[in-house]
Coordinates of C-alpha atoms and ligand atoms in Angstrom, one line a residue:
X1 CA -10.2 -1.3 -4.0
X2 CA -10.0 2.4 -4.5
X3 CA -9.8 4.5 -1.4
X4 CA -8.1 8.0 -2.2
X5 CA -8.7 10.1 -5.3
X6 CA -6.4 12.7 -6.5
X7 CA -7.6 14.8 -8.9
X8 CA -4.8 16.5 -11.4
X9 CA -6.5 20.8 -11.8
X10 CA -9.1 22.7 -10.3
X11 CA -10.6 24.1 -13.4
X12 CA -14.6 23.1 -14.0
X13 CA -13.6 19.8 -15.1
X14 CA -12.0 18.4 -11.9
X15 CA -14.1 20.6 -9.5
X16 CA -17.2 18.9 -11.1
X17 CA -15.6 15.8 -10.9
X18 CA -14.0 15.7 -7.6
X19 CA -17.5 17.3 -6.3
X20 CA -19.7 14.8 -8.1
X21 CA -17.3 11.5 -6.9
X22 CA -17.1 13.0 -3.4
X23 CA -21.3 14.0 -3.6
X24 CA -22.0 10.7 -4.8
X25 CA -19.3 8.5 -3.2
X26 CA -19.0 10.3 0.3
X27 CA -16.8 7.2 1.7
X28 CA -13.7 8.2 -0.7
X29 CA -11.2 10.4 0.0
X30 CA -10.3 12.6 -2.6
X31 CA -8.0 15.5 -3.1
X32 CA -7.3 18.1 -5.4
X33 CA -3.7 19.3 -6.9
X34 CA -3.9 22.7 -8.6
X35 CA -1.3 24.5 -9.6
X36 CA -2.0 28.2 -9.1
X37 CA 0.3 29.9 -11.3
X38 CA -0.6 27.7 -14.2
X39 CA -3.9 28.4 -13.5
X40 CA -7.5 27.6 -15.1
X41 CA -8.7 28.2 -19.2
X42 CA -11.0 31.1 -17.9
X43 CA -13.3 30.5 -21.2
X44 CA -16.2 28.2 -20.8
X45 CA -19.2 30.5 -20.5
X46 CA -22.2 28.5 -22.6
X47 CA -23.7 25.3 -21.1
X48 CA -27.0 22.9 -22.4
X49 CA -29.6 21.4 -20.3
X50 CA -27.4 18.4 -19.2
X51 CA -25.4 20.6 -17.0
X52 CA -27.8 22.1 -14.8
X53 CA -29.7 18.7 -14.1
X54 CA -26.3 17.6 -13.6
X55 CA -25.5 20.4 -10.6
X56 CA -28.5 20.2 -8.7
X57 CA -29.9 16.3 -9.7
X58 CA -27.3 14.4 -9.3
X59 CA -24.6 16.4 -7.2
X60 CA -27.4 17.6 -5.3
X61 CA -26.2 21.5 -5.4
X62 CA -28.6 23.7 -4.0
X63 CA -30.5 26.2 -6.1
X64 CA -30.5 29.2 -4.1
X65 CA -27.0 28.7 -3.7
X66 CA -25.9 28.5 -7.2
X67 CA -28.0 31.3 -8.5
X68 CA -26.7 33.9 -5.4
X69 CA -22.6 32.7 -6.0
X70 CA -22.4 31.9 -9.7
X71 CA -25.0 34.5 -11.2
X72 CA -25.9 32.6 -14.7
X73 CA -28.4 33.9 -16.7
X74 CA -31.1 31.5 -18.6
X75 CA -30.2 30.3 -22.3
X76 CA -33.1 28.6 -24.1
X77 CA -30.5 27.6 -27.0
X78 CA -28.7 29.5 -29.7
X79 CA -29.8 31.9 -32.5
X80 CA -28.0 30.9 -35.6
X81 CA -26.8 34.2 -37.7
X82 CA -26.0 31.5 -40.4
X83 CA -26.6 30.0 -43.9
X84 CA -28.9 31.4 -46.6
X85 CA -32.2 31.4 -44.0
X86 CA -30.3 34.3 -42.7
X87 CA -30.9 32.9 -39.1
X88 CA -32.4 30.2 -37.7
X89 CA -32.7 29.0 -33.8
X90 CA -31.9 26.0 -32.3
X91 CA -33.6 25.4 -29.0
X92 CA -33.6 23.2 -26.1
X93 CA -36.8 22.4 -26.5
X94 CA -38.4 20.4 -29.5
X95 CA -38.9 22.1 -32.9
X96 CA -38.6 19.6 -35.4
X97 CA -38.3 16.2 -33.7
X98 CA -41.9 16.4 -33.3
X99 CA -45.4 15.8 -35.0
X100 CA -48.5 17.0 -34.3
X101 CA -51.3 14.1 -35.2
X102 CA -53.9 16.4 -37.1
X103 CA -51.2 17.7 -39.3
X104 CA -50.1 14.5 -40.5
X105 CA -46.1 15.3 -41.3
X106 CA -43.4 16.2 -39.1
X107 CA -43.1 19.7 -38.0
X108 CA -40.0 20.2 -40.0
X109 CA -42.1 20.0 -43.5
X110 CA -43.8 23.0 -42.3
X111 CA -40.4 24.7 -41.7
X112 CA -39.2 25.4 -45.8
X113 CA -39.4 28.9 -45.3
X114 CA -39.0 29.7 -41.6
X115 CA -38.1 28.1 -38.2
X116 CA -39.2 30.7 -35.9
X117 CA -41.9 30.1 -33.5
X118 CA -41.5 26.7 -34.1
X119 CA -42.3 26.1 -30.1
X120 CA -42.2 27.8 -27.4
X121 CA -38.4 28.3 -26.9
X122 CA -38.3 29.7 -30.2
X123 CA -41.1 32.3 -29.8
X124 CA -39.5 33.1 -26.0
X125 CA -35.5 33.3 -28.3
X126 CA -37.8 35.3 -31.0
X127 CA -39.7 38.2 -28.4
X128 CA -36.6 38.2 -26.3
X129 CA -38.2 36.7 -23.2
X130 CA -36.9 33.7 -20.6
X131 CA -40.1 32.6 -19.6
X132 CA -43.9 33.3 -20.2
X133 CA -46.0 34.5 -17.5
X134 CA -48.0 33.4 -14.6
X135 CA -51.3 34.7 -13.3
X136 CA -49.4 36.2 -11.1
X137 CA -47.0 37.8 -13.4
X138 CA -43.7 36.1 -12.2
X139 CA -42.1 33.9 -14.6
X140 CA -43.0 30.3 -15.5
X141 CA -39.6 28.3 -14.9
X142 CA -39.8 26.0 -17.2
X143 CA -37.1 22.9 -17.7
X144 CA -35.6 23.6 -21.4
X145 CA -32.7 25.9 -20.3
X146 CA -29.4 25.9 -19.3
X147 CA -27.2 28.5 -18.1
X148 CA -24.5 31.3 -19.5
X149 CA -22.4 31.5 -16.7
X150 CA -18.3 33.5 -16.1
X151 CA -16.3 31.2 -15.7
X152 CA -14.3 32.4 -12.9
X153 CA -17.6 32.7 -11.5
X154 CA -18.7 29.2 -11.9
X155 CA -15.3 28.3 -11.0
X156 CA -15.5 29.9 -7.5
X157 CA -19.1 28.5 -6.5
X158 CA -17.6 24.9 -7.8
X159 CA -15.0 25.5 -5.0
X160 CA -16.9 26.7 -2.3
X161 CA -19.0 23.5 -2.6
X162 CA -16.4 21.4 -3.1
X163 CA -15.2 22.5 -0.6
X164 CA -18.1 22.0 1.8
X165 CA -18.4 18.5 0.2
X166 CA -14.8 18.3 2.4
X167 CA -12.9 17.8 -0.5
X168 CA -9.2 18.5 0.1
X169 CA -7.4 21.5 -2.0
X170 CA -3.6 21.3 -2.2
X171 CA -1.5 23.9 -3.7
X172 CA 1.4 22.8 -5.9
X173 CA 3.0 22.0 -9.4
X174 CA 2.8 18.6 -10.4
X175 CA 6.2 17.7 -12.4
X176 CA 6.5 14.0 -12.4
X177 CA 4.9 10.5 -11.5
X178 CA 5.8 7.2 -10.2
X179 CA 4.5 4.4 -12.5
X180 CA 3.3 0.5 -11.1
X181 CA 1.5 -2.3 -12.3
X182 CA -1.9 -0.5 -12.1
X183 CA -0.8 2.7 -13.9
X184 CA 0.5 5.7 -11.6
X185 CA 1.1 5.1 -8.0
X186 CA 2.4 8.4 -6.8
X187 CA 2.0 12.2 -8.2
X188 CA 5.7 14.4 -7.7
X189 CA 5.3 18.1 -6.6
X190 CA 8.4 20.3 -7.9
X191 CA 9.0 20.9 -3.9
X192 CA 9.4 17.3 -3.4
X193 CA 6.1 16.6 -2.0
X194 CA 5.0 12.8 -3.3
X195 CA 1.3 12.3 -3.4
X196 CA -0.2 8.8 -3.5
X197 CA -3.4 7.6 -4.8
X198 CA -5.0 4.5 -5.8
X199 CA -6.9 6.3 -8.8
X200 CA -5.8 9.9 -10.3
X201 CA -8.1 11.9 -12.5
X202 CA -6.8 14.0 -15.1
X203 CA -8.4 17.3 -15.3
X204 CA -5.1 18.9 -15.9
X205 CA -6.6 20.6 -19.3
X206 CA -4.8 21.2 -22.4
X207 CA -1.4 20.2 -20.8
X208 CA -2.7 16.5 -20.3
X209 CA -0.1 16.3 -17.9
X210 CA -1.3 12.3 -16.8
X211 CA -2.9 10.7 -19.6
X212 CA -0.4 12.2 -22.3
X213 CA 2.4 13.2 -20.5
X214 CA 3.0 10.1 -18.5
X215 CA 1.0 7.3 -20.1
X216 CA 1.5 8.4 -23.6
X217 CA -2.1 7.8 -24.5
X218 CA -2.2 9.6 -28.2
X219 CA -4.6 12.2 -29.3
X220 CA -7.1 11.6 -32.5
X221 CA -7.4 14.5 -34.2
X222 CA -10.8 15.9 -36.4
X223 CA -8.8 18.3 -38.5
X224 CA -10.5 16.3 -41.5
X225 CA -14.1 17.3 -40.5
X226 CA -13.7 20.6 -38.4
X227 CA -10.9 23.0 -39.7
X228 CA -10.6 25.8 -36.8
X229 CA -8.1 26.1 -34.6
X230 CA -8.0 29.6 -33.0
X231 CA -10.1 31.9 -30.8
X232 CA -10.2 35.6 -30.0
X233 CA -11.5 36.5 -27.1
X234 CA -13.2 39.8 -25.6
X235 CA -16.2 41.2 -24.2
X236 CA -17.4 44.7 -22.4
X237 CA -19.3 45.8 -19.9
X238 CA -23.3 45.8 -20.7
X239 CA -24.7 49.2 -21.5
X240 CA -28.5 49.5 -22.5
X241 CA -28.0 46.0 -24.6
X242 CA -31.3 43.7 -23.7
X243 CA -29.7 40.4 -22.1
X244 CA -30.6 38.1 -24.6
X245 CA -32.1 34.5 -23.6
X246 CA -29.7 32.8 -26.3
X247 CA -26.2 32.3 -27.3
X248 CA -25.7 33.6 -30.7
X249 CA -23.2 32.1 -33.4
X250 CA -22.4 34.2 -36.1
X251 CA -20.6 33.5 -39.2
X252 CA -17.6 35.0 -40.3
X253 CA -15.1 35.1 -43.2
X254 CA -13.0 32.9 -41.6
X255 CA -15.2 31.1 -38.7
X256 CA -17.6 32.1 -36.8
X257 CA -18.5 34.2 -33.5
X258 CA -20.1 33.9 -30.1
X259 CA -22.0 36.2 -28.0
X260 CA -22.4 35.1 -24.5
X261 CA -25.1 37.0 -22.3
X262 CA -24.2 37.7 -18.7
X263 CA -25.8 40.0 -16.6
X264 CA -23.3 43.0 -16.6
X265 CA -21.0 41.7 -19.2
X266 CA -21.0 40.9 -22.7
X267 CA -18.9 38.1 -23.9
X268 CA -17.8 37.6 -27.9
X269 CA -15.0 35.3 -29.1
X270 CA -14.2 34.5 -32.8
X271 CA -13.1 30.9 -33.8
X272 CA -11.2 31.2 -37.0
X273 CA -9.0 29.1 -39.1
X274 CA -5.1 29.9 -38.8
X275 CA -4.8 28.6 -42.3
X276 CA -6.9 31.2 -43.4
X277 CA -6.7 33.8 -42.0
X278 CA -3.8 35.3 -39.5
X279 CA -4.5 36.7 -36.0
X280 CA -4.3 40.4 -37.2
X281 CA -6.9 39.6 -39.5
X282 CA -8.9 38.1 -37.6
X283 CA -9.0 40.5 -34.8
X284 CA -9.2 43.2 -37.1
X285 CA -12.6 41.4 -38.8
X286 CA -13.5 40.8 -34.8
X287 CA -13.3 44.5 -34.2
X288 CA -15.0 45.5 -37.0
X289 CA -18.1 43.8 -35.8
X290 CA -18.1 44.4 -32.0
X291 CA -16.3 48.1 -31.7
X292 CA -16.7 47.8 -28.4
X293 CA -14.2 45.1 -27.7
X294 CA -10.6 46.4 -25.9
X295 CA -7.6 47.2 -28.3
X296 CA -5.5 44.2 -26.4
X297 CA -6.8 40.4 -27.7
X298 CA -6.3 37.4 -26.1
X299 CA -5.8 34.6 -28.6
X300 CA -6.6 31.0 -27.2
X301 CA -5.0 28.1 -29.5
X302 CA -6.6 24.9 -29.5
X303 CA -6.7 21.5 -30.9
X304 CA -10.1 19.5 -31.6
X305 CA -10.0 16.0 -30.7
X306 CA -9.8 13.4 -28.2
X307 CA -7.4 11.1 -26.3
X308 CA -8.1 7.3 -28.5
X309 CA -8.6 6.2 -24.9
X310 CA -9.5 8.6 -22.0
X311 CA -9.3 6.0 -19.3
X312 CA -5.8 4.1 -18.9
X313 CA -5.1 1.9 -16.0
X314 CA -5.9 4.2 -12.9
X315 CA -5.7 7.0 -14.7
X316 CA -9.3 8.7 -16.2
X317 CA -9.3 11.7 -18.2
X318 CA -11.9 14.3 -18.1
X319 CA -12.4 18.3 -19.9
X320 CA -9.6 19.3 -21.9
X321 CA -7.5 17.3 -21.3
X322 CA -9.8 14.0 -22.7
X323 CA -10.7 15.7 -25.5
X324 CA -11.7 19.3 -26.9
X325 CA -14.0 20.5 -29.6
X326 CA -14.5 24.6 -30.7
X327 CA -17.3 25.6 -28.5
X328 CA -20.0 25.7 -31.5
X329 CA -22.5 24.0 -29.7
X330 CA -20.9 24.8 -26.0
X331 CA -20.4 21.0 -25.6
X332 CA -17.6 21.3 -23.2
X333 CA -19.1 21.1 -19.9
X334 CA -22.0 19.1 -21.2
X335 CA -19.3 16.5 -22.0
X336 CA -17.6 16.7 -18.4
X337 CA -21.1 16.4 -16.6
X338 CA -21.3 13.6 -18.7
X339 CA -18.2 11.7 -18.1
X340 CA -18.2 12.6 -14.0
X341 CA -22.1 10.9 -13.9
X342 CA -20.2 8.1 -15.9
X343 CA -17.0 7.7 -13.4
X344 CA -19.2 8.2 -10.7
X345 CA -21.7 5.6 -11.8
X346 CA -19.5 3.0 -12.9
X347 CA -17.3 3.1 -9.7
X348 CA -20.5 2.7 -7.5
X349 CA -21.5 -0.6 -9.9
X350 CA -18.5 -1.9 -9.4
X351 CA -18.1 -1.2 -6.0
X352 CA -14.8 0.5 -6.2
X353 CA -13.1 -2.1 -7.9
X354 CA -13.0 -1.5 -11.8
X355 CA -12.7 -4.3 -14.0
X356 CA -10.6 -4.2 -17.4
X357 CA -14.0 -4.3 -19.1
X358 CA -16.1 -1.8 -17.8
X359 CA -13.0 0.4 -18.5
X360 CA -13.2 -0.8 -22.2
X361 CA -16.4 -0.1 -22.4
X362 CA -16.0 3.4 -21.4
X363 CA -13.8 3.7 -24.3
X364 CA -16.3 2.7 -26.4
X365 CA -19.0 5.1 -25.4
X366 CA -16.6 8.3 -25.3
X367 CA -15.5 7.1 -28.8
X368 CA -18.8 6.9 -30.4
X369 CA -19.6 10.4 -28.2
X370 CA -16.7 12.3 -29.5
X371 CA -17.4 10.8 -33.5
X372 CA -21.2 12.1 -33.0
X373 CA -20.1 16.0 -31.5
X374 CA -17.4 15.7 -34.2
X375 CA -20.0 15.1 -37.3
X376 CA -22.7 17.2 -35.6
X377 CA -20.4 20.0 -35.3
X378 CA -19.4 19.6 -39.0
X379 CA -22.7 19.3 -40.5
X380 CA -22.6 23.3 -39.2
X381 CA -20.5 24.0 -42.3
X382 CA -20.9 21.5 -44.7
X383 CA -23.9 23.1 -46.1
X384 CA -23.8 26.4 -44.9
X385 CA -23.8 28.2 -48.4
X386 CA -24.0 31.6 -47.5
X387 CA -20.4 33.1 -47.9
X388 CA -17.9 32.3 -50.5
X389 CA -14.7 32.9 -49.0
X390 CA -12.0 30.1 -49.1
X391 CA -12.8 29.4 -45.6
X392 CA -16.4 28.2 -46.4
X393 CA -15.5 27.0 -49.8
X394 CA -13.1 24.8 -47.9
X395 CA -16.0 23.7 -45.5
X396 CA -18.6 23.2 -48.3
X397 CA -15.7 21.1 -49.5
X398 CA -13.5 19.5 -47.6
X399 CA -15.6 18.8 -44.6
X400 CA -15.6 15.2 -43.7
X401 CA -19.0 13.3 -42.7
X402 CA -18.6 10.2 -44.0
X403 CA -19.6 9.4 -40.3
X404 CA -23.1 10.4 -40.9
X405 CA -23.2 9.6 -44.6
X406 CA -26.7 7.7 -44.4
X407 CA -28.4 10.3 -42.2
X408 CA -27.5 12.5 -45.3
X409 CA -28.7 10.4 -47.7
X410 CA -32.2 9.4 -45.9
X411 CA -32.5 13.5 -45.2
X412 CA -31.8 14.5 -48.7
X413 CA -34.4 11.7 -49.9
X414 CA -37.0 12.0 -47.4
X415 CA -36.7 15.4 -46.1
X416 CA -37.1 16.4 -42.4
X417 CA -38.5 13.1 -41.2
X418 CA -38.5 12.0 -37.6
X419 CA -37.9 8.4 -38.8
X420 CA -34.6 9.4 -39.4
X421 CA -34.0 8.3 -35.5
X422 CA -34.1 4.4 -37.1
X423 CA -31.0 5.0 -38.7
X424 CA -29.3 5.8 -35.4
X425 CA -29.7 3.0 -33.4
X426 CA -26.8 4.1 -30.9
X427 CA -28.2 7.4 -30.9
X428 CA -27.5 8.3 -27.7
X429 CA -26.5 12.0 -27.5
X430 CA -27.3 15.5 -25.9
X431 CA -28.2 17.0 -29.1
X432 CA -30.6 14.2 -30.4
X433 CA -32.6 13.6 -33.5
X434 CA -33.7 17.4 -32.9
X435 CA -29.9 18.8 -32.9
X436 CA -29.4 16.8 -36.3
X437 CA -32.8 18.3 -38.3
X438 CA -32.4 21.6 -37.2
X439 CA -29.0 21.7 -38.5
X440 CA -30.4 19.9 -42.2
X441 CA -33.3 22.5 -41.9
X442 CA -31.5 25.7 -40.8
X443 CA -28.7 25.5 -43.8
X444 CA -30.9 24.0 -46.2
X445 CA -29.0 21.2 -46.9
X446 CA -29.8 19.4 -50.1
X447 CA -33.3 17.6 -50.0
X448 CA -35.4 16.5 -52.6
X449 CA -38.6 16.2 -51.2
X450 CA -40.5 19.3 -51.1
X451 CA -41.8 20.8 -48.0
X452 CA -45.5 21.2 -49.6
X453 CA -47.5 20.5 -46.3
X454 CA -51.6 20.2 -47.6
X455 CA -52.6 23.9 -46.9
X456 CA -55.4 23.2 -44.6
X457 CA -52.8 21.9 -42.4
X458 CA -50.0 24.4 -43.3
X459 CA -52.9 26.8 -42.0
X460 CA -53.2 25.3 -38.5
X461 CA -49.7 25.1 -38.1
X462 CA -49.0 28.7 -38.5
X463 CA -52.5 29.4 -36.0
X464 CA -50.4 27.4 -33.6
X465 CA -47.2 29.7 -34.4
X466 CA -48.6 33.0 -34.0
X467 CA -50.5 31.5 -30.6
X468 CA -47.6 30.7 -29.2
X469 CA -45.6 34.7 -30.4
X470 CA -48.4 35.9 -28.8
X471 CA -47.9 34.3 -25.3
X472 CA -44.1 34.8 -26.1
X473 CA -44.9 38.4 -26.6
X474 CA -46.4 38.8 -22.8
X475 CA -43.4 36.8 -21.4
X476 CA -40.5 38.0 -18.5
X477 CA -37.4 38.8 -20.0
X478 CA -34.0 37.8 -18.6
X479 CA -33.4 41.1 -16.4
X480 CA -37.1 41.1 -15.1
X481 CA -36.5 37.4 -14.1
X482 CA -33.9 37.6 -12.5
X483 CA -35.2 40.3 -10.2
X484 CA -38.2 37.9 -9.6
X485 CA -35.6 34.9 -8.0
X486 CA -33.8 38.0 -6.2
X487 CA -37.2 38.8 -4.2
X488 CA -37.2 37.3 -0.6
X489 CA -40.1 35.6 -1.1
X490 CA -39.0 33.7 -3.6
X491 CA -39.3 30.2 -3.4
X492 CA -36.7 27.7 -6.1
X493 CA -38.3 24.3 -6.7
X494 CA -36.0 22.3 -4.3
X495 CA -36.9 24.8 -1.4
X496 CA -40.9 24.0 -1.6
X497 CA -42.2 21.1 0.5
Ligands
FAD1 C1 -12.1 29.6 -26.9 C2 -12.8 28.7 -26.0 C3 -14.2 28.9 -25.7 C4 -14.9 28.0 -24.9 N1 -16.2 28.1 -24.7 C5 -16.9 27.2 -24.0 C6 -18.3 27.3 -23.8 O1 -18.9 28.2 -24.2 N2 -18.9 26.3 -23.1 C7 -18.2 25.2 -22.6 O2 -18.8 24.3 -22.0 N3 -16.9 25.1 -22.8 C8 -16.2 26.0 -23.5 N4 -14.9 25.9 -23.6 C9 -14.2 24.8 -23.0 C10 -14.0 25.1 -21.5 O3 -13.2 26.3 -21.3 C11 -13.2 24.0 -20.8 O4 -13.6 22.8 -21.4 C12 -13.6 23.9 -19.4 O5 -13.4 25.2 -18.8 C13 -12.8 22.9 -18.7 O6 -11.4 23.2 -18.6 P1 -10.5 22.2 -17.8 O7 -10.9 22.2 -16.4 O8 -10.4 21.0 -18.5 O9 -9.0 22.9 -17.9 P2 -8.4 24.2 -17.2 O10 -9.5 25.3 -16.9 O11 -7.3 24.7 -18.1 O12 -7.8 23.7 -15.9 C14 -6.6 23.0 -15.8 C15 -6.2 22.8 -14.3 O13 -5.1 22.0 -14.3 C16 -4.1 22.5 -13.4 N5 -2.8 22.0 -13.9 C17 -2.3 21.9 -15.1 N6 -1.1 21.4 -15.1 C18 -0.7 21.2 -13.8 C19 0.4 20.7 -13.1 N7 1.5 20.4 -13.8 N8 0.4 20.7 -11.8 C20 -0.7 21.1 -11.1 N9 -1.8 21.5 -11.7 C21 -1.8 21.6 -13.0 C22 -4.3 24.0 -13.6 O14 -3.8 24.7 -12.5 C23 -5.8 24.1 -13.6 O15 -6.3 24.1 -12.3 C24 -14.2 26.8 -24.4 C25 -12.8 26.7 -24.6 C26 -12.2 27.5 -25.5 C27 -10.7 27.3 -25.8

């Protein structure tokens, strides 16, 4: 039975695992080994819904809390720059996996030549607002957000509760393991400290120090379907810039760029292609575009991918070190909020003692997880047409999505229909049938059905559009919300009786 944790890295991933296994599992004992000097990523800054249902449903963080340490700001989704629409928006909320019964088709038919105000999201990403307004003029908190968020920042509030959640933190370099019949049995310190455990969780990030290092597990790569493999990384300080209620990803010759809004800081990254493109190049192009950006880059090399099998014996994998995909669709943490719940729930069900098959069957599920962020991810460039430099020629390609080959084929038949879900019967995923039509939508990928929606109903659809602008139009922004939640009678959801 498993008694004592130790959990490898105190980057996100194992402080929102050791948090959410002590929150959830309060009789285990479970201790942290972090290594200082090696230290954490320090990129992580975009986040979906999942994460913040996560933090205060199911670890039970408190609101107030979270908001005064961590300081996010609300992101409603991400505003495209991409493909021959120009841009489009994908939103938390639901755009296209929806239809309304008086107009008869999905809403996506009535998308051919724009997404925007699609919903409500999308009029709020469109007028630059959070939230639209009360009676009272504060803003309506509504539940499709998640969070932008500094990572050392998020790092730092993850600690503090862990630490409240008496979680132990030890200092110390982890150089070596002692191997038994159930996997590792002891954790060696380069002092000579020895650290037993009956179960060891490897948030040790790229280094994989556990699951690669000492079981061997091998990695499976998606270099056939997703062909970046580099980041640069910078930011400034905000001037007069509006903080905007979106991520934005913008495409480039060679990849494509994030902006990241926090309150006082601006955050940009390009994700290129080291086969096209070298790092002078790239941060050349980088600068180009975002002059404000410091002369010195930090390059972050990556490798996209998972471990075949996270969970070995008593060892189970979690953030980089399970697996890693280019932060497109800022899947990272939604993944480790998703494989903590998982741990958590599957070591309550089986009452601390795992069997061989529930293990197995956690394989299974990342498997099919990672082969869906993989193809969703790709379907970003397969049909982005817009440039024509070998990098997108390449993607328009080379890309691999054999995965989702019948999704294609029903889209490019039958056009933005909602039936498409029946095709997916494992469909289980964060970004859902909404993620998938957005993307087919947004790019214009090859369809030939025509959007011609009958125009009496085309008529009502864009009445409903510029209703919902108009309410967008009156909305709080991000700054002006923010000064709402900082008033001291402000009351968050989980402090009302
Ligand atoms: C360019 C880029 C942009 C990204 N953007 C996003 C984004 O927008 N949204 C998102 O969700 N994710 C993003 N990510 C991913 C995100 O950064 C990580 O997934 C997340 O921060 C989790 O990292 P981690 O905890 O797995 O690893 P790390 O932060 O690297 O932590 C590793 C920990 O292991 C410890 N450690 C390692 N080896 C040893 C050892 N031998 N002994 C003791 N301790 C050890 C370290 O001290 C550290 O505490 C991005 C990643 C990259 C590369």
């Amino acid at each position: 039975m498993i008694q004592k944790v130790i959990v490898l890295g105190s980057g996100s991933a194992g402080l929102l695992a050791a948090l959410t296994l002590k929150r959830r599992l309060p009789q285990l004992d479970v201790e942290i080994v972090r290594d200082p000097d090696i230290g954490v990523i320090g990129v992580g800054e975009g986040s979906t819904p999942n994460f913040v249902h996560h933090l205060f449903n199911f670890v039970g963080i408190k609101r107030k809390r979270f908001y005064d340490m961590a300081k996010p700001t609300w992101k409603l989704g991400i505003r495209f720059k991409w493909g021959p629409r120009g841009h489009f928006d994908y939103t938390f909320d639901q755009q296209l996996d929806k239809e309304y019964r008086e107009l008869k088709v999905p809403n996506g038919f009535f998308c051919g030549e724009t997404l925007d105000n699609a919903s409500l999201s999308s009029a709020l990403m469109g007028a630059g607002k959070a939230f639209i307004r009360k009676p009272n003029r504060s803003p309506e908190i509504q539940q499709w957000f998640s969070f932008h968020i500094e990572n050392h920042n998020l790092v730092e509030t993850l600690e503090a509760e862990a630490n409240d959640a008496r979680v132990r933190i030890t200092d110390g370099r982890m150089s070596g393991a002692e191997r038994n019949d159930n996997g590792i049995e002891a954790i060696l310190l380069d002092d000579g400290r020895r650290l037993e455990a009956d179960f060891f969780v490897d948030a040790s990030g790229f280094r994989a120090e556990l699951i690669s290092g000492v079981l061997g597990e091998p990695f499976v790569s998606f270099d056939k379907t997703l062909f970046c493999d580099r980041a640069v990384v910078g930011g400034w300080e905000r001037g007069d810039e509006p903080i905007l209620p979106y991520t934005t990803a913008e495409q480039m010759s060679s990849g494509w760029c994030w902006q990241i809004e926090h309150e006082h800081h601006v955050n940009r990254g390009y994700v290129f292609s080291s086969d096209m493109i070298s790092d002078e190049e790239a941060f050349e192009e980088f600068r180009r575009k975002n002059p404000k950006v410091p002369e010195e880059p930090r390059f972050v090399p990556f490798t996209a991918g998972h471990r075949r099998r996270p969970w070995v014996d008593n060892v189970f994998a979690i953030g980089n070190s399970a697996g890693f995909v280019e932060p497109l669709e800022a899947t990272a943490l939604m993944v480790v909020c998703n494989q903590s719940k998982a741990l958590a729930t599957i070591l309550q069900q089986s009452t601390l003692e795992v069997s061989s098959s529930m293990r197995a069957m956690y394989n299974r599920l990342q498997d099919r997880e990672w082969s869906l962020i993989r193809d969703f991810l790709g379907l970003h460039y397969k049909f982005n047409t817009a440039l024509d430099t070998p990098f997108w020629q390449r993607c328009r390609e080379e890309t691999d999505l054999s995965g989702i080959q019948e999704v294609l084929d029903f889209y490019e038949e039958n056009g933005p229909s909602v039936l498409i879900r029946h095709l997916l019967p494992d469909f289980v995923n964060d970004f859902g049938v909404e993620g998938f039509l957005v993307m087919l939508v947004g790019n214009r990928a090859p369809c030939r059905k025509e959007f011609k929606p009958d125009p009496k109903a085309l008529r009502k659809w864009q009445q409903r559009c510029s209703f919902l602008a108009k309410q967008a139009k009156t909305g709080v922004d991000v700054k002006e919300a923010l000064g709402f939640t900082r008033q001291p009678n402000w009351r968050w959801e989980d402090e009302k009786n």
